[in-house]
Structure formats: C-alpha cells, structure tokens
Amino acid sequence: MAGKVKWVTDIEKSVLINNFEKRGWVQVTENEDWNFYWMSVQTIRNVFSVETGYRLSDDQIVNHFPNHYELTRKDLMVKNIKRYRKELEKEGSPLAEKDENGKYLYLDFVPVTYMLPADYNLFVEEFRKSPSSTWIMKPCGKAQGKGIFLINKLSQIKKWSRDSKTSSYKLGFCRFCTVKYTPSTSELDNMFVHLTNVAIQKHGEDYNHIHGGKWTVSNLRLYLESTRGREVTSKLFDEIHWIIVQSLKAVAPLSLQPVMNNDKHCFECYGYDIIIDDKLKPWLIEVNASPSLTSSTANDRILKYNLINDTLNIAVPNGEIPDCKWNKSPPKEVLGNYEILYDEELAQGDGADRELRSRSGQSLGPKAGRSRDSGRTVLTTWK
Amino acid sequence: MLQEESDLSLIIAQIVQKLKGSSLYAQLERQAWASLQRPEIKLESLKEDIKEFFKISGWEKKLQNAVYSELSVFPLPSHPAAPPEHLKEPLVYMRKAQGSWEKRILKSLNSMCTELSIPLARKRPVGEQKELLNKWNEMGTDEPDLSLFRPVYAPKDFLEVLINLRNPNYENGDSLSFRTHLGLIQVPLKVKDIPELKECFVELGLNTGQLGIDDSTQVPPELFENEHVRIGQKVLAEQDSAAAQQYIRQGSPTALRAELWALILNISSQPEDILYYEQLKTNVIQHDLLVDSLIYKDVKLTASNDDYYFVFEDYLYQVLLCFSRDTSVLSHFAYNSASPPKSYIRGKLGLEEYAVFYPPNGVIPFHGFSMYVAPLCFLYHEPSKLYQIFREMYVRFFFRLHSISSHPSGIVSLCLLFETLLQTYLPQLFYHLREIGAQPLRISFKWMVRAFSGYLATDQLLLLWDRILGYNSLEILAVLAAAVFAFRAVNLMEVTSLAAAEAVLADLSTLKVMPLLQIFLFATVT
C-alpha cells in the first residue's frame, strides 16, 4: 500500500522543509518509523557507528554515505586520490600516463599538499624551492573556514597546532573576496582577503547583500566563451567534470578493498570547491559533505531550493516510499538541473562513459577564482 | 533622375570629405606608395594596378567597411540649403523641448556644484595623481563619500518631459474618437505597425533559423546552429562589415560575438587607438571632474549591485571616466538633437573664446548610465578595446535613448511605437491598465531607456543587442517591451493597482527574448 513518505531532519532549514512539505510528506521523529532522514554529519556518524549504530531497512534512505569522510576530509581525499593514481599506474591504465617531468597528464588536479607534522621535512624542501609563494594552512576536520590561516614564511608555522595540514596555491584569488587581494605581507593576516567562504565574507565591511560576491557558473561560462572562445571554455568545464568523476572513482568500491561503503540506503550531495588558475586549469581544493543550506541572497535561496528539489526527485523517485531493491537509472525528466556525469552500469556494460555537460549555478569567479560547484552524484546508478 | 544623381554625388562628396581626415586615408596612401615597389604595378596602368592590389590585399575591403560605417551612422543629407540644426533635429518644437530640458539639467548640475562647493573641474595634486595611477585597476575598492551627490536626473524625470511634449501645429480636437491615442505620448510621429515591422524584421520570421531559439538544447545542432557558426566564421574571415551586419540578424554565436560586433562597428584596435585611450587615461589622472563623482555614484548604485555585472566594476570606471574626457565624442552632436553644455572659464561668462564644453565630451551621465557599458564587459576584457566599442555604440545608438528627437529610433518614437502596438493589438489590456492608473509606458520606459540592460539575463540581452546592430535600429526595444506585456497579459489583467502591475513585471530575468519577439510579430493574429 502506498503510504506517505515519513521524513525526519535535524537541520532546520527552510529550503529542506519546504521541499518536503510540497511533496505532501509527513514529518515524524527519529524514534518513529521513518523513510527519509536528512541528517547532519554528526548524526550520520552515530547511525553508522559500530557501537550505537543500527541497520537501515529497505524502505529507509539517508542523505550521507557512512564513510563520506573518505572524500570530504581533506587529508583522506588527498590520500585516496594518491592511492587511486598509484593503482591505475600499477594496472597500466592509460589514465595514469605521465609527462616527461613525471607529472600526471590527466590526474594532476590536486594542488601540492603536505600533512604536517608528518611531512614537515618534505614541505620545507618544497617551500624553499619557491620561497615567494603563499601557502594555505588548513586544519583537518574544521569546516566553514574556521582556523585557516596563511603563511609565506617558515617562521609563521609556529602558529599552527598539531595535525594541521597545508596545501599550496601559487596563484592569486580573484577579487571576489571583497577586499582586493594583495601579495604584500601586511595583508596576509587579513582573513577576508583570501577566503571566499561566505561564512567569513559576511562580516567583511564590503559584503554586498544583494549578490553576496557570487557569480553563477553560467555567467562565467558566457564570459569565457565570449572572451576566450568555445574550445577553451568547453575544455575547462570538461576538466571540472573529469575531476569530479575521478575523485569519486577514487573512493568508490571498484578495487578489492572498497573505501566507501556503497550502501544502497544512501545518496549524497557534495559541494566541490574548485579553483581555476590563470591558465584556466581547475584544481580540486576540497569536497564538502554538508554544503551550506543557508541562503545568503534571494537568488541563492531559489537556487538551493531547486537543488534540493532535484535531489529529492532523483533520490526518492516518484515521491514514493523508497525501496532499496529498486535500482534503475533516473529518467531524463526527473534530473532537473542535474546531468549524469558518469553511469557505472553503462560504463561497465559497453565500456563507454556517458559524460554530458553539466549545468549548475553556484558561486564562482573569473581568473583564479574560487568555485562552489554543486557536485552531484547520482549514486543510485552505482552498482 | 537628376535629383537622385546629384544626391548621390553629394553623399559621395561628404563621405570622401570625412574619410580624408581619417587614419585609414593615411594608411591607404602609404600602402599605395609602398606598392610601387611591386613588380605587378606598371606605370602604364598605374591606377588599375593599384586598385587591383588594394582588392587583393584586403585594403579595398577596409575602405568598404569605412564607407559602410559612415553610411550607417550619418543621416543622409537633406536639402543642400538646410541649416545644420536640421541635421540634428528637423522639427522646431522638438529642438525647443530638448533645449529647455538641457537647461534644466545644467541648472541642476550647477546648483549641486554650488551647494557642495565643489568645482566642476580641478587639477589633481601630484600625490593624488600618483595614488590614482597606482590603483587604476581597482578603483572599485575606493569608498569615496558620495552621500551628498545625487544623480542629475533619473529616467522617470525624463519621462515627465516627454509626456508634456506637444506639437503646436497639431490640433487634436476636444472630442475623443477611436483614433485618440490613449497613451502618455501625445505627439503625432509616424510609427510602424505590425505588418510593417514584419517586413522590416523579416529575418526574425518563423521560417528562419535564429540563435536564441534554434540553438536550444532540444534542437540538434545540425539543423541550424553548426551551419550558422560556419557562416559566421566565414564572414569574419572576409572581414566584411555589411555581410556581418546581415548575418547577425539571426544572432551571433557566443564565441564570435566580440569580433562580429567590432567588425560591424568598424573598430580595429590600431596602435593610435590604444595611444588615444592612454592619453584619456592621463587626462583622468591629471584632472578631477565633478561628473567623476556622478559616475562613481551611478556605478555603486547600479552595476555594483547587479548579479551579472558587479564583477566588472573596475572596468566601468576605467571606461566611463575616460569617456567623459573624450572630445572626439563631440562630433556626434552634429546629428544628435542634444547639444553639449557650455561652461565658461571663471570670470569670463559669455565670452565665447573662454567657453568650454562640460564635461569635455558633452554628455552628462544620468542614473543608470553605466549600465550601457556593463554588458560589453562580457565581451571585451581589454580596456582600450572595450572603450572603443562602447564609444561607438554610444554615438550610434545609446544617445538616442535620452535625447528628444523625432528620429524613428529616438526614445520618443520608441515610446509611441510601444504604446501604439499595445493599444492596437492588446486593446483590452491597455484599457484595463489605464483604468487602474497603471499606464504601461510608466513601467516599460525604464527598460527602453537602458536598452533592457540590467533587466534581462545577459545572454538574452546580448542576443537582443545583436539585432540592434543587425538592423541598425532601436525599434526592436519597443517591440520587445510590447511582447513582454503580451506575454504576461493574463496576470496583468488581474491586477488592480500600479504597484501590482509593477510587481508582475518586476523580474524579467527568466525571459527568452527571441521567442517572445517571434511570437509577437509573427504568430499573433493581427
């Protein structure tokens, strides 16, 4: 008997709740019989933890993978991608091809990253090679830009606490940080200059409440096509999709030791942070498991509402009570603004990737800009 | 027959006169001299050989483009005995209205000047010059105190002036008839109806492929888009202005648009153009003008708050500040009904030898002016090229949107065209809106004055401006305005106040321009 979908959430955000209510779903509590739980990252840990966790039944879906942190924790992401590359190399896969300098031709999209204090000596060596560059120090496991600082002198490392991690970028951020980026040392302490996280930007004096310093991906695309031509622009966006697909493959259960549980009860919406350098090459900075659902501007709210809407259409097809045994690809009409980047079934079936162009609108900036691309994974297509 | 011939020779003589002073002439001369070295140039057939050489080397094409450009911009000469004011504006009452409007603007500017005790112009001290030069690329981060400045006028002030325009020779009679115009504009200018517009915009018809319609994701590109792009590349290879203008009526592919617009506007970035821009930049550094503050204020109020254009804030200053100082813009006043405001060196009021135009380019910016530049930033990232394109767009098109004239592309005609289209083809809607005190023009005026910049999504705006260039006319703005009303007619019929009508039409950012135009012109029962 087709009943109404029962939902629970521990994130009180209107873009979520409005979407549930418009489908006529019924709100219940955690202890009752629920079909759909949109949970925060802390809660998922409890659900799947060895001591307190419980098994999900066939008619239950949650919005995170149990070990999503393999992708969303910066250090684990880097580790997994490095491991993935080595595996491909071992298999002799053409994807792992390197150029004459030893750089991966197709898989070089994570900026040079060192884990401190473990890699301290290696980091110092690298630092000395280009002493004028600036490095981002980012503590693991901290979200929303808290605890991040910048260094351009080795002596500044004393500031950080144990287990923090650095990643380098030898490029400037684009001017969307509402204060103009200057490489001068006095500005390094100015957090607003370098971080485009809205959480921090909001408190800068120049913050504009109408557009929030964000530019949509479609605007960027129009600008690049108009000024640099179609090939260059398509190449950039293809490379961004490639990064998304490869990073997911790196944590997917392809190899003998699956890293990420491919739990049929799970789907996830990732937020990809990508920097585009002045040669229009995209670099993966990090993947977020809980992209902000807070809306800073009116456009933002509409965008996020639509995003959740499309997500729910795919994850809970037809708005019916989920059945985890059901495993078909979502029909085209349901995708909304999502486009399928990679369909594993098809890939393994006829050896061809279905990589279509994707459209999404999220914050972005031209020239060495910081992008929040709504990475999407249609995980129900994975075997 | 004789009249036509003499007209033609007059036109030719004028164009030759104009081109003689241009850098193209100097270049052609140089090329001709240099070609004498070539083996194929023989003394016996010197003239033909040089002509042939020009044809092969592409110089003839450049000359053709220049001639075409002159024809597009300058109005055809009327009677040889006509005084120069007639070239600006043939109708006396329009000239008078424009004159008094200008007086008002100048008065407003002068009083702001006196109130704030700021000079119209001053030389910057050396320290300030250095500072400005240093932050030339990031003037957007400046936060000067602009609270005391206000825009000299806003579009709605201008609308009031237009509403009060009357032709003293036209007797309307007191009785209302079916021919009474129900709109706000009450001057009898000739405007096109839909059959005439269909003829004029024939390339927008249902059977012709369009970018903006036939390149949507559902349509396979082999049907139209690929071929259209191929033709566009060919047009660019040929460097033919006239062909480009014809081509762009069906829309321009995104990747080709920057070059196509430059070709149609006959802009090629020569070293002397870049030098000229640098000279203007030096002028900005050395002198501070009161209008600079007006420009800053305008950018901060409009483009900085716009989702699409805020990223280009710095470019806007770089273009507009230089534009104010560009005296070459003064030449467009020969065919603009407006005249540049005159100011006198202190203490020499009334003495013509001490008269200067203020600002140097004669154009006083109003609220929203920077939005003319903003969309161009999507196409050109090189400041001097961006500048040239904007200047040409201004002296060809934009100036008509804020001066009072009888020209078919002038704002008065556009308003009348809009109202007439609405009254003729959507009479019920027009009447309803009028009854509830929501005269349609009050809502659509601001769209047309800004050529829809800031109201449409950028990709749609660029498709619209493609057609402005393609048809060398602004009439399409009025047609689009009417088409928007037609599209939202159902909702508009239900509103009961001006505010509610404004709300229905507040957000145009989701509209697709070409389908709207096509339906309105070609698929509506007339």
PDB file of C-alpha atoms in Angstrom, chain B residues 7-22 24-25 63-77:
ATOM      1  CA  ASP B   7      22.007  63.408 -54.143  1.00  0.00           C
ATOM      2  CA  LEU B   8      24.384  60.515 -54.655  1.00  0.00           C
ATOM      3  CA  SER B   9      27.282  62.737 -55.620  1.00  0.00           C
ATOM      4  CA  LEU B  10      26.579  64.888 -52.602  1.00  0.00           C
ATOM      5  CA  ILE B  11      26.714  61.845 -50.355  1.00  0.00           C
ATOM      6  CA  ILE B  12      29.893  60.625 -52.008  1.00  0.00           C
ATOM      7  CA  ALA B  13      31.482  64.037 -51.645  1.00  0.00           C
ATOM      8  CA  GLN B  14      30.591  64.173 -47.965  1.00  0.00           C
ATOM      9  CA  ILE B  15      31.928  60.721 -47.240  1.00  0.00           C
ATOM     10  CA  VAL B  16      35.131  61.402 -49.099  1.00  0.00           C
ATOM     11  CA  GLN B  17      35.474  64.602 -47.121  1.00  0.00           C
ATOM     12  CA  LYS B  18      35.019  62.706 -43.865  1.00  0.00           C
ATOM     13  CA  LEU B  19      37.356  59.883 -44.712  1.00  0.00           C
ATOM     14  CA  LYS B  20      40.086  62.197 -45.926  1.00  0.00           C
ATOM     15  CA  GLY B  21      40.819  63.138 -42.356  1.00  0.00           C
ATOM     16  CA  SER B  22      40.893  59.602 -41.039  1.00  0.00           C
ATOM     17  CA  LEU B  24      42.583  54.945 -42.912  1.00  0.00           C
ATOM     18  CA  TYR B  25      43.268  57.523 -45.609  1.00  0.00           C
ATOM     19  CA  LEU B  63      37.680  51.053 -47.269  1.00  0.00           C
ATOM     20  CA  GLN B  64      34.319  49.477 -47.984  1.00  0.00           C
ATOM     21  CA  ASN B  65      33.789  48.902 -44.294  1.00  0.00           C
ATOM     22  CA  ALA B  66      34.643  52.512 -43.527  1.00  0.00           C
ATOM     23  CA  VAL B  67      32.227  53.802 -46.154  1.00  0.00           C
ATOM     24  CA  TYR B  68      29.559  51.453 -44.863  1.00  0.00           C
ATOM     25  CA  SER B  69      30.157  52.695 -41.370  1.00  0.00           C
ATOM     26  CA  GLU B  70      29.726  56.303 -42.457  1.00  0.00           C
ATOM     27  CA  LEU B  71      26.504  55.472 -44.254  1.00  0.00           C
ATOM     28  CA  SER B  72      25.148  53.725 -41.206  1.00  0.00           C
ATOM     29  CA  VAL B  73      25.946  56.485 -38.789  1.00  0.00           C
ATOM     30  CA  PHE B  74      25.426  59.713 -40.597  1.00  0.00           C
ATOM     31  CA  PRO B  75      21.984  60.616 -41.746  1.00  0.00           C
ATOM     32  CA  LEU B  76      21.559  61.236 -45.426  1.00  0.00           C
ATOM     33  CA  PRO B  77      21.844  64.884 -46.306  1.00  0.00           C
TER      34      PRO B  77
END
